[in-house]
Each structure stands twice: as C-alpha cells, then as structure tokens.
Amino acid sequence: MSSKTVETLPEATVLFAGDSGDGMQLTGTQFTLATAHAMNDLATLPDFPAEIRAPVGTTYGVSGFQLHFGSVDIRTPGDEVDLLVSMNPAALVVNLDRVKAGGTILVNSNSFGKKDLSLANLDSNPLEDGSLDRFRVIQVELTRLTRETLKDTDLNQKQIDRSKNMFALGLALWLYSRPIEPAQRWLETKFARKPEIRDANLELLKKGFHFGETTEQFVTRYEVTPATLPPGRYRAVQGVQALAMGIVAAADKSGLPITYGSYPITPASDVLHALSRYKNHGIMTIQAEDEIAAVGMAIGASFGGALGITGTSGPGIALKGEAMGLAHIMELPLVIVNVQRGGPSTGLPTKTEQSDLMQALFGRNGDAPMPVIAASTPGDCFEVAYEACRIAVKYMTPVILLSDGYLANGSAPWLIPDPDSLNDFEVTFAEKANATEDGEDVFHPYIRDEKTLARPWAKPGTPNMEHRIGGLEKADGTGNVSYDAKNHEKMTRLRAEKVERVQQEMKPLEIFGDEDADLLIIGWGSTRGAIEAGVTRALNAGHKAAAVHIRWVHPLPADLGEVLSRYSTYLVPELNNGQLVRILRDEFLLPFEAMKKIQGRPFGPSEIANKIAEMVG
Amino acid sequence: MSDNDSNKPEGRKPTLPPGMGQPSGKKPTLPPGTGKPAGRKPTLPPGAAKPAARKPAMPPGMKPPGGAPPPGMPSGDGASGLTRADFSSDQDVRWCPGCGDYAILATVQRLMPELGVPRENLVFISGIGCSSRFPYYMNTYGMHSIHGRAPTIATGIKASRPDLDVWMITGDGDSLSIGGNHIIHIMRRNVDLQIIMFNNQIYGLTKGQYSPTSEVGKVTKSTPFGSIDHPFNPIALVLGADSAFAARTMDRDPKHMKTILKQAHEFKGTGFVEVYQNCNIFNDGAFFDFTEKATKSDRAIFFEHGKPLTYAGGTKGLRLNGFHLENIDLESGDWGVDDCLVYDETSRELATILARVYWREDLPQPFGVFYREDRPTYDAQVNDQVQSVIKRSGKGSLEDLLAEGDTWVVG
Ligand SMILES: Cc1ncc(C[n+]2csc(CCOP(=O)(O)OP(=O)(O)O)c2C)c(N)n1
Ligand code: SF4
Ligand SMILES: [Mg+2]
C-alpha cells in the first residue's frame, strides 16, 4: 500500500487541542467513533474551557479532547499523551506537560505567528527555541493546506478556516489506521441540507488522510488491533446518556411515570437535555425557576404517585438541602442526581471532582440520612441510575446519585444491557385500610413494612386513603403531628434504620488484584478505572496490591468490615481533600491513608501505580 | 403616586384616618386650569367607552353552574353528597382563639361539598406559617411542606396528576418573601390550581415580625423603631407576574369569600385569592377599616364583573378620570350610577388601575375579582406535549433506545 512502516501498538493516547472555535470536541468525538469501529477498548476525557467563547488564541479558551484506546483493557483516558494535535500555541502551552517524553506533537505551523505567540504569553517560538526537543514535532501547514484545498469553493474565508479540523482529523485517522467511513457518514447526514459545506468537509477529511500517505514527515503509521471485549452488541456511551437511559429503564420496568425537575447547571444540564427528548418513554421534564423549585416539583410528583427525580451539581444540591430533608421525613421516593464538579462555590465548573461526598452524606439539617450511590464508569451510570430509582421506591426514601464531570462527558464502549437482566422493579400502591381506630377501618400512612421498614405509598385519587404528610415530626404509625420526645427519638432511629437496610440490596464486594496483598486500595465513584489500571501496572511490576470499589457510599456495604480485616495497609485515593477516608476512619478505626488529588482532573493509572510502589516497594 | 404614599398610619393600630369616611358630598374640585365647566357631567376619558350597555353573559373561563347551589349559600348537602363535617380531619385546630384563620377554614370546608369534586381528588399543599397548618385540618390529601416552596410542590403534583384538584395555602411571608420567586413563576405558568394567600401583614408563626406586606413604620420585635421596607401590594405583584386570575376577599365576610373561592375554583388556571386575615395576637385590627361594620361600607368596595363600581350602600361610586379613579357622591344629584365605571374583569388595564387602589384615604379598598384571562394552563400543555410526541414517534421502546446510534458486535 505504501512505503510507510506499520507499527502495532497495544494502546495509544491522543489529545486534540485548540481554540474553543476550532471544533476539537467534534474532532475527538469522530476519532472516538472511528476507534469504536476499529473495535478497540477506549476511554475519553473532554476538557472544556469555562468560557463559552473566550478570546481567540488565548490559553483560557483552549478546548481539548483526550482519547485512550487499545487492544488491551482500557480503564482511563490515559496518563500521558502519545500524540498531541495542537491547533495553536495556546493549546500547546496548556497541554505540553501531558505529552510523554518522546511523544509526538502535531502543530498547525501557520498559527505560530507573532500575534499567536503573544496571545499564548510566549516570548519566543517553541517551534524554534528548542523547548520541544524532547518531542517529535510534526509541523503541518493546516491553514494553508485547507485554504488551498477549498480555494475553488464558494465558501468564505471564515468558513474555510473553520474547517481545518477535518484535515487534522483525516490525518490522525490515517496515522492510527482508523476507518474514515464513520466520519464520512456522519458528515453526509449532518450537512445533508448544506451540500457546499458537506462536500468541503468531506474533501478536507480525505485530503488529510492522503496527506499522511504522501508526506515524508511520517515514516511510521500505527495500528492498534481490536480489543478482546466480552461478546455482545456494543455502542459508545457517555455517562450522561447512560444515566438518562437508566432513568428511562426505571420508568419502563416499574411502569411509573417519571417527573424530572431541573435547573440548568454544568455538567448536569445534559441529563435534562437527554431526558427532554424521552417524553414518549413516560418522562416529563420541567425546567424549573431554580434548584429549589426543581426538587419541589419532583417531591410534588412523588406525592402524586409518580417518581420524582431532580438533577444538578454541587451548588444546586446546596439549595435543595431543605427540601431533601422534607422528602426524608415525609418518606417519599425521590432521586437526587449530583453530577459533581470542582468546588467550592462556583469553583471549577467544567472540571471534575469528587468533593461533594460529605455534602451528600451530611449536608442537611437534622439527622437526615439517605442512601448514596456512586457511579464508577460511564456505562455504570446506567445501572446506578436504575438502582437509585428502584431503591427510592422500594424503601420510600430520597436517594442521592453521585456522578461527576468526568463520567458525564467521558465515553466508553458499552455492552448494551438486556433489560430483562435488571433487578425486578415492582410498585404497589396502598389502597386499603391498614389499621382500626374506634372499631373503624382506617389508613395509617406510617405503618411500616417489616423487611424494608418502608411506609405505604397511597396516592391521591384513592378513596378513603386521604392523609396528610409534612415536615413536622409525626407519630409512629398514624403519621399525625407529634412533639412527643420519645416518639421523635424513635422516628429518627427508624428512618436511619430503614436507610441502613439498603445493605440487603448489595452484592458481595469484589476484590480486584491480588487477594493476598497487604495493601488494599478503597475507592468510590469515577476513580475506579484509574485505580484498577494502576493496580494492574503495580502487579506487573511485581508489587502486590488489591482494590475494592464501593458503589453504595451510604450505607456502606455490610461486608466491608470483613474485607478490610484481611489487609493491613489501606490507601484511599479521592479527587478531593480527603472525604471517604474520614468516613472510613470513623467507621472502622483503621489506619487509612489518604491520597488526594484536587486539580479538576482524574487520576492517571501511573499515579496510583507509583503510590503503590512507594507503599509496598 | 406610589401605592403607599397614603398608607395606613404608621406604627400603630389603624384608627380611621382623619377626614376619612366622610364623603365629600360634592364633586371633587378640579385643579386650576383643567377648565372643566362646572355643573356638567364630565365626558368619559378617551378609551373608557361606557361599557354599561355590554352586560357580559358568562365570564370567560366560567363553567356553567351545575347542580351546585349558588355561591354564598349556606352549606348543606353538596353535589357530592358530602357535608362540611366530611372535610374536617380528626386533628385539633391549634390556631389562637379569635384568629381569622378559623373563618377561612370554615368557609373552605363549607365550600367543598358544593364543588362536586370527589374528596379523594382534593389535595391541599401549604408552605410554613400559621396559615400553612391548614392542610392538617382538612380531611383530604395534603402536604404541609417547607417555607415558601408550596408553589413548586403544587406545580409538580398538578403537572403529573392533572386529574387532581389542587389547592395551595400560603401566608404573606411564605408567598411574598421566601417564596417570592416561586409565586411569580407559578403565575406565569398558569398551573390549574387555587392559591389562598392569608395576608395578615405579619409573620404570625415566628411571633410577630413585620412581613413584606406590613406598612412602613410598623413597630414589631424586629423593627422597634419602625419598619422602613416599602410593602408589596400582592394583587399588583401577581398581575405583574402575568397572573391569569387575581382576587381579594376577607376573613370577616365568609359569604364573599366563598363566592370568590368558588370563582377561583371554576377558573381554569392559577386562581390567586388574597384573603385579608386578622392576626389578633400580633397585628390585631390591621384590616378593621375594611372589615368592621362601622367603617366597612365606606372603606371597602365589593366590585363585580359587569357592574358599576358603587359602595356605601350605593350612595357612592368610583369613576374613571383619565387613568385615575375618583370617588363620586351619587346622592348629590351631580352624579348617577351611569357615571360609575362598569368593571370588566377581562381588562388588564382596568385590573391594573383598580389593583393600585391600595390603602388610599380617598378611595375604598377593592374586594372582588380583579382580573381573569383565559389562556392555556401549564399542566394541560405539558401533558399535551407528551401526548403529541407519543403520537408522532410512538410509545418509546427501551430496547431501541439502548441500541440507538452506531453499534458493533464483538465475538
Ligand atoms: C427556611 C425557613 N426560614 C424561616 C422559617 C421560620 N418561619 C416560619 S413561618 C415564618 C413566617 C410566616 O409568615 P407568614 O407566611 O405570613 O405566615 P403566618 O404565620 O403569618 O400565617 C417564618 C419566618 C422557616 N420555617 N423556614
Ligand atoms: S399568631 Fe396570629 S395568625 Fe397565628 S394563629 Fe395566632 S392569631 Fe392566628
Ligand atoms: Mg402572615
């Protein structure tokens, strides 16, 4: 086919970076699609600037999309970048520390003029001053080549320049031997009604692909053979999509209508966007006037016999706190989704963090515990959303679901689940009296189920079941307002005990790695991939380590204590200043060591592997 | 002039403002230079064409009266076969003796059997405050929620269960202070439910701080030197938020209250009813000017759609002079009922003018339905949208959704 040598790699990490206007997210998404078609395992990390349209060429306007793929088990978007595609100096400056020594940097050499350099706060040109000597730099005149390719079209200069990402995409696809057809198909549908633009983009894509073939700058082309994934039908899925589909699955299996109340906030808005498209699946969405209204609407819906769900990020949870307590004392089903971002306050709105765990566990007035479930991979968001809904209804309690920006926006190949394999989701509404009072049959809304301690759910419209609930303490059984001291203690304990009983629903914990190790790593949420990949590396390097991942952060799994007793040293990596670690210390009084990363970025496997080496090496 | 330029006397129990209650007995003197020839009836201002001839039939949004007894009738067996007692819960009512809340509860309980709504379909949602204890006393479905948030909960239940008959109970602090954001949004959405706002111009439950409707100068525990906050005019506020139905009534006139509540219920959309309610513990007599026998007929006007604005037993009226209302003496011989403004509750302009008659020394406080506008309700629309999507794309299949987009097979 050509004079190029082909090198087969087990895995590779590519990062597309440029200005927000350069279409890097789109380029990354299309490269991901091609990679999925090449049947590699993969993980992605989109990285957006907080500003929507920051001034062109500045470092704070840089948008990136990182993709890690391979024929091996891929658990994270990659530690170190093998190929950085950099559309301008700012993108180079921002991402240089992520490129591994000896890695390749592909730059648009037409964008390294004086002005571009000064926008990126550079005094000298990195292409000339030797600062990139550690890397293999490939200079491509992306702007000029793009203009040349499209010079005979009717597109204006701006339209032409905006298309250069397709040239870059074509080139990257060639470099890693990815199929070009998925991107071609996508362009054909996307611009079906704008043939000018469609043809220009298709032309550039092809030109970029062929450029790799003909230019002498590339002597090697790479190949990554298909991964050995469990058999079945796959698709690429983002965490937000999976979460939304988990909610649809809950509606489908339970037969309950779902009302989703939300107020837009990054990175949770996409859940609202996704669910708004699922009206024909029995999902009603309401964009409320604020987060308090959003949770109030969900509570109202649950009182009416639908399942109320509300979604937001940390700042929104802060506003919902009082209403969440109301749902707790009224004992109504409710799911509260927190797609976490960097905090406190507005913090790092577009970056990921796990710093709302304490808020989820304790962020309410009074003793108001509720089950807290955390998703660990983009695909896991599906099952976690389904389980959150199921438990909320089965135990008549609000349930908090923790996701984060990394899971929400990241994507991974997903073995499409069989709905029949999901846990049963049955709902029974109370329709009959459950007590007698002065010889009369009456309904008492706070008589509990023996196994779950859940109270009955009687929905308005059911004759003879009229009852009042509210935020005031209620008498055990009757649910009437009660200020009795002993009753308050009893009810507080009952509500907590009910939440504890969710332990009954958990599968036994699974140990990853070497069960005989002394060191156990305890993780929760989106760090799972990095921890397990790090453990794998450590094992390969001869360091013994094991890991356990916690899905239900509250209540903690019943068998966790027994699992812990089999190890002697403990590491708790978290993307926060140490939260789960405090819970564990409090609960088990063991010497848990915290591993904290608070940079708005996920852990990389090497960070975990290095830490293991330091502890057991 | 602002609403409250002629507010109640500051910081003390209202007595009759000086010069009040005595109708001028003669035509208002005109400012010099306005040159109205004396002795001649003024012509109508432009745009205020005499509506008297246009006696509206059924106000828009009204359902034809069914078998239910006419409004204001004493309660007996209603259309549902239930009585007032069927709507009283077994809980002791715990308001202070003499509180105006009792009258509102009794009126609502008397109204219920007349509505013909099955008891199990009635839902009362409240916030927090003395007034918001209301749902506990109704033998219906109910929720006593959190401070200010009842509109959100009521919206959630009505949107997902449009078959239910939802009533929202709130106070002046609950709805206009902490819940201010929600009250304006429920208005613009026009969710089909009734809101009864107990306005006692005070925070009752927290023991007597001034509220967003308290008059300037109010001396309370938190304002020992008098409040400096400019008060809200609730009707004007909700009209500003595009309320589709706004009315005012009082605890001391159960008959009027019932008529108004019934109209609010018949209205398809958010029926907002402000009820002047006496808090005899922390703000006793706040509305006595309007509610007590001695002054009521002079200081309150009960207006109705399609009827001329008259008060004081028909001896006085209100006429429109430009954009301003002024009182006229119908016994002086200079003015007749024909000179009075005939109220049209479908006119946003008239509603705005009348709503701004607020604690005025020269004009009576208006009670009645200020505004009524037929427009689609939120609950109907949100459900219609779901139905139309189902119609267009069919009932969604979970399997299809999961396998949407590009897929590939391994193994
Ligand atoms: C979040 C919150 N803040 C404050 C309070 C205390 N609080 C209870 S009722 C109330 C004011 C109630 O006034 P209003 O709505 O006018 O009702 P009223 O008691 O006069 O009927 C306040 C401030 C509360 N319950 N919750
Ligand atoms: S404090 Fe006032 S409003 Fe509250 S119950 Fe007593 S009298 Fe009524
Ligand atoms: Mg009040």
mmCIF file of N, CA and C in Angstrom, chain A residues 71-138:
data_model
loop_
_atom_site.group_PDB
_atom_site.id
_atom_site.type_symbol
_atom_site.label_atom_id
_atom_site.label_comp_id
_atom_site.label_asym_id
_atom_site.label_seq_id
_atom_site.Cartn_x
_atom_site.Cartn_y
_atom_site.Cartn_z
ATOM 1 N N SER A 71 -5.871 -2.364 22.339
ATOM 2 C CA SER A 71 -6.328 -3.744 22.180
ATOM 3 C C SER A 71 -6.403 -4.393 23.556
ATOM 4 N N VAL A 72 -5.924 -3.662 24.563
ATOM 5 C CA VAL A 72 -5.963 -4.170 25.942
ATOM 6 C C VAL A 72 -7.119 -3.500 26.685
ATOM 7 N N ASP A 73 -7.320 -3.903 27.914
ATOM 8 C CA ASP A 73 -8.350 -3.340 28.764
ATOM 9 C C ASP A 73 -8.030 -1.851 29.032
ATOM 10 N N ILE A 74 -8.862 -0.976 28.575
ATOM 11 C CA ILE A 74 -8.608 0.456 28.750
ATOM 12 C C ILE A 74 -9.502 0.974 29.872
ATOM 13 N N ARG A 75 -8.911 1.530 30.918
ATOM 14 C CA ARG A 75 -9.704 1.936 32.079
ATOM 15 C C ARG A 75 -9.788 3.437 32.289
ATOM 16 N N THR A 76 -8.880 4.180 31.662
ATOM 17 C CA THR A 76 -8.873 5.641 31.862
ATOM 18 C C THR A 76 -8.568 6.327 30.532
ATOM 19 N N PRO A 77 -8.752 7.631 30.465
ATOM 20 C CA PRO A 77 -8.410 8.356 29.229
ATOM 21 C C PRO A 77 -6.914 8.496 29.022
ATOM 22 N N GLY A 78 -6.114 7.854 29.856
ATOM 23 C CA GLY A 78 -4.676 7.856 29.626
ATOM 24 C C GLY A 78 -3.939 8.836 30.506
ATOM 25 N N ASP A 79 -2.757 8.391 30.967
ATOM 26 C CA ASP A 79 -1.884 9.215 31.787
ATOM 27 C C ASP A 79 -1.178 10.244 30.942
ATOM 28 N N GLU A 80 -0.474 9.713 29.947
ATOM 29 C CA GLU A 80 0.430 10.527 29.155
ATOM 30 C C GLU A 80 0.036 10.404 27.697
ATOM 31 N N VAL A 81 0.180 11.522 27.038
ATOM 32 C CA VAL A 81 -0.310 11.602 25.671
ATOM 33 C C VAL A 81 0.774 11.185 24.681
ATOM 34 N N ASP A 82 0.401 10.297 23.754
ATOM 35 C CA ASP A 82 1.343 9.882 22.709
ATOM 36 C C ASP A 82 1.347 10.876 21.558
ATOM 37 N N LEU A 83 0.151 11.364 21.238
ATOM 38 C CA LEU A 83 0.056 12.332 20.146
ATOM 39 C C LEU A 83 -0.784 13.516 20.588
ATOM 40 N N LEU A 84 -0.170 14.691 20.532
ATOM 41 C CA LEU A 84 -0.931 15.916 20.792
ATOM 42 C C LEU A 84 -1.126 16.617 19.455
ATOM 43 N N VAL A 85 -2.381 16.841 19.091
ATOM 44 C CA VAL A 85 -2.672 17.634 17.902
ATOM 45 C C VAL A 85 -3.002 19.034 18.406
ATOM 46 N N SER A 86 -2.139 19.976 18.095
ATOM 47 C CA SER A 86 -2.291 21.299 18.680
ATOM 48 C C SER A 86 -2.563 22.322 17.584
ATOM 49 N N MET A 87 -3.700 22.972 17.664
ATOM 50 C CA MET A 87 -4.097 23.881 16.603
ATOM 51 C C MET A 87 -3.469 25.259 16.731
ATOM 52 N N ASN A 88 -2.954 25.586 17.908
ATOM 53 C CA ASN A 88 -2.319 26.903 18.087
ATOM 54 C C ASN A 88 -1.351 26.874 19.272
ATOM 55 N N PRO A 89 -0.563 27.925 19.450
ATOM 56 C CA PRO A 89 0.424 27.933 20.550
ATOM 57 C C PRO A 89 -0.228 27.808 21.921
ATOM 58 N N ALA A 90 -1.402 28.423 22.111
ATOM 59 C CA ALA A 90 -2.058 28.361 23.421
ATOM 60 C C ALA A 90 -2.363 26.914 23.799
ATOM 61 N N ALA A 91 -2.858 26.145 22.838
ATOM 62 C CA ALA A 91 -3.189 24.741 23.096
ATOM 63 C C ALA A 91 -1.934 23.948 23.438
ATOM 64 N N LEU A 92 -0.843 24.353 22.823
ATOM 65 C CA LEU A 92 0.438 23.688 23.083
ATOM 66 C C LEU A 92 0.904 23.982 24.512
ATOM 67 N N VAL A 93 0.841 25.254 24.868
ATOM 68 C CA VAL A 93 1.292 25.671 26.197
ATOM 69 C C VAL A 93 0.475 24.953 27.276
ATOM 70 N N VAL A 94 -0.825 24.933 27.111
ATOM 71 C CA VAL A 94 -1.710 24.363 28.130
ATOM 72 C C VAL A 94 -1.484 22.864 28.296
ATOM 73 N N ASN A 95 -1.165 22.165 27.214
ATOM 74 C CA ASN A 95 -1.169 20.701 27.272
ATOM 75 C C ASN A 95 0.196 20.028 27.221
ATOM 76 N N LEU A 96 1.233 20.845 27.118
ATOM 77 C CA LEU A 96 2.559 20.259 26.916
ATOM 78 C C LEU A 96 2.950 19.280 28.019
ATOM 79 N N ASP A 97 2.581 19.587 29.261
ATOM 80 C CA ASP A 97 3.000 18.721 30.367
ATOM 81 C C ASP A 97 2.278 17.373 30.353
ATOM 82 N N ARG A 98 1.309 17.213 29.487
ATOM 83 C CA ARG A 98 0.611 15.927 29.428
ATOM 84 C C ARG A 98 1.238 14.991 28.389
ATOM 85 N N VAL A 99 2.110 15.533 27.534
ATOM 86 C CA VAL A 99 2.697 14.710 26.464
ATOM 87 C C VAL A 99 3.899 13.958 27.026
ATOM 88 N N LYS A 100 3.957 12.699 26.705
ATOM 89 C CA LYS A 100 5.065 11.920 27.270
ATOM 90 C C LYS A 100 6.364 12.226 26.530
ATOM 91 N N ALA A 101 7.479 12.092 27.242
ATOM 92 C CA ALA A 101 8.767 12.364 26.621
ATOM 93 C C ALA A 101 8.912 11.446 25.420
ATOM 94 N N GLY A 102 9.309 11.999 24.290
ATOM 95 C CA GLY A 102 9.426 11.203 23.078
ATOM 96 C C GLY A 102 8.123 11.109 22.311
ATOM 97 N N GLY A 103 7.060 11.698 22.854
ATOM 98 C CA GLY A 103 5.759 11.680 22.184
ATOM 99 C C GLY A 103 5.737 12.606 20.979
ATOM 100 N N THR A 104 4.678 12.524 20.240
ATOM 101 C CA THR A 104 4.581 13.291 19.002
ATOM 102 C C THR A 104 3.672 14.502 19.193
ATOM 103 N N ILE A 105 4.121 15.632 18.658
ATOM 104 C CA ILE A 105 3.283 16.827 18.693
ATOM 105 C C ILE A 105 3.067 17.279 17.259
ATOM 106 N N LEU A 106 1.806 17.325 16.882
ATOM 107 C CA LEU A 106 1.483 17.773 15.537
ATOM 108 C C LEU A 106 0.916 19.184 15.667
ATOM 109 N N VAL A 107 1.563 20.161 15.037
ATOM 110 C CA VAL A 107 1.071 21.535 15.178
ATOM 111 C C VAL A 107 0.657 22.106 13.822
ATOM 112 N N ASN A 108 -0.247 23.046 13.907
ATOM 113 C CA ASN A 108 -0.580 23.833 12.730
ATOM 114 C C ASN A 108 0.447 24.950 12.652
ATOM 115 N N SER A 109 1.437 24.785 11.803
ATOM 116 C CA SER A 109 2.558 25.730 11.813
ATOM 117 C C SER A 109 2.143 27.099 11.302
ATOM 118 N N ASN A 110 1.012 27.194 10.673
ATOM 119 C CA ASN A 110 0.550 28.511 10.225
ATOM 120 C C ASN A 110 0.010 29.370 11.364
ATOM 121 N N SER A 111 -0.128 28.777 12.514
ATOM 122 C CA SER A 111 -0.705 29.554 13.615
ATOM 123 C C SER A 111 0.333 29.905 14.667
ATOM 124 N N PHE A 112 1.591 29.997 14.255
ATOM 125 C CA PHE A 112 2.644 30.348 15.207
ATOM 126 C C PHE A 112 3.263 31.699 14.884
ATOM 127 N N GLY A 113 2.439 32.617 14.448
ATOM 128 C CA GLY A 113 2.897 33.977 14.159
ATOM 129 C C GLY A 113 3.117 34.738 15.452
ATOM 130 N N LYS A 114 3.638 35.956 15.291
ATOM 131 C CA LYS A 114 3.945 36.809 16.446
ATOM 132 C C LYS A 114 2.743 36.977 17.360
ATOM 133 N N LYS A 115 1.582 37.284 16.722
ATOM 134 C CA LYS A 115 0.382 37.577 17.489
ATOM 135 C C LYS A 115 -0.087 36.321 18.252
ATOM 136 N N ASP A 116 -0.029 35.181 17.549
ATOM 137 C CA ASP A 116 -0.454 33.928 18.189
ATOM 138 C C ASP A 116 0.405 33.635 19.414
ATOM 139 N N LEU A 117 1.703 33.882 19.267
ATOM 140 C CA LEU A 117 2.626 33.608 20.367
ATOM 141 C C LEU A 117 2.354 34.534 21.537
ATOM 142 N N SER A 118 2.078 35.797 21.228
ATOM 143 C CA SER A 118 1.863 36.726 22.339
ATOM 144 C C SER A 118 0.521 36.449 23.032
ATOM 145 N N LEU A 119 -0.484 35.992 22.279
ATOM 146 C CA LEU A 119 -1.762 35.622 22.910
ATOM 147 C C LEU A 119 -1.567 34.469 23.892
ATOM 148 N N ALA A 120 -0.580 33.610 23.574
ATOM 149 C CA ALA A 120 -0.307 32.471 24.456
ATOM 150 C C ALA A 120 0.757 32.825 25.486
ATOM 151 N N ASN A 121 1.067 34.109 25.590
ATOM 152 C CA ASN A 121 2.080 34.601 26.532
ATOM 153 C C ASN A 121 3.453 33.980 26.315
ATOM 154 N N LEU A 122 3.825 33.777 25.061
ATOM 155 C CA LEU A 122 5.135 33.202 24.760
ATOM 156 C C LEU A 122 6.063 34.293 24.241
ATOM 157 N N ASP A 123 7.317 34.304 24.750
ATOM 158 C CA ASP A 123 8.281 35.299 24.287
ATOM 159 C C ASP A 123 8.987 34.835 23.027
ATOM 160 N N SER A 124 9.149 33.499 22.957
ATOM 161 C CA SER A 124 9.814 33.007 21.749
ATOM 162 C C SER A 124 8.998 31.867 21.158
ATOM 163 N N ASN A 125 9.320 31.518 19.930
ATOM 164 C CA ASN A 125 8.558 30.485 19.227
ATOM 165 C C ASN A 125 9.036 29.090 19.642
ATOM 166 N N PRO A 126 8.180 28.312 20.292
ATOM 167 C CA PRO A 126 8.618 26.976 20.745
ATOM 168 C C PRO A 126 9.036 26.066 19.593
ATOM 169 N N LEU A 127 8.583 26.385 18.392
ATOM 170 C CA LEU A 127 8.985 25.553 17.251
ATOM 171 C C LEU A 127 10.437 25.816 16.880
ATOM 172 N N GLU A 128 10.977 26.930 17.412
ATOM 173 C CA GLU A 128 12.346 27.296 17.032
ATOM 174 C C GLU A 128 13.309 27.372 18.215
ATOM 175 N N ASP A 129 12.767 27.541 19.419
ATOM 176 C CA ASP A 129 13.678 27.819 20.535
ATOM 177 C C ASP A 129 14.199 26.578 21.273
ATOM 178 N N GLY A 130 13.899 25.411 20.750
ATOM 179 C CA GLY A 130 14.440 24.197 21.355
ATOM 180 C C GLY A 130 13.645 23.659 22.527
ATOM 181 N N SER A 131 12.567 24.348 22.909
ATOM 182 C CA SER A 131 11.815 23.891 24.080
ATOM 183 C C SER A 131 11.037 22.603 23.806
ATOM 184 N N LEU A 132 10.967 22.209 22.538
ATOM 185 C CA LEU A 132 10.230 20.972 22.231
ATOM 186 C C LEU A 132 11.178 19.835 21.841
ATOM 187 N N ASP A 133 12.428 19.989 22.213
ATOM 188 C CA ASP A 133 13.407 18.995 21.789
ATOM 189 C C ASP A 133 13.116 17.577 22.277
ATOM 190 N N ARG A 134 12.420 17.501 23.400
ATOM 191 C CA ARG A 134 12.109 16.181 23.953
ATOM 192 C C ARG A 134 11.075 15.425 23.131
ATOM 193 N N PHE A 135 10.428 16.133 22.217
ATOM 194 C CA PHE A 135 9.312 15.529 21.490
ATOM 195 C C PHE A 135 9.621 15.442 20.001
ATOM 196 N N ARG A 136 8.806 14.638 19.343
ATOM 197 C CA ARG A 136 8.894 14.603 17.893
ATOM 198 C C ARG A 136 7.847 15.586 17.388
ATOM 199 N N VAL A 137 8.303 16.651 16.751
ATOM 200 C CA VAL A 137 7.365 17.689 16.329
ATOM 201 C C VAL A 137 7.091 17.569 14.839
ATOM 202 N N ILE A 138 5.838 17.530 14.504
ATOM 203 C CA ILE A 138 5.475 17.489 13.088
ATOM 204 C C ILE A 138 4.739 18.775 12.763
#
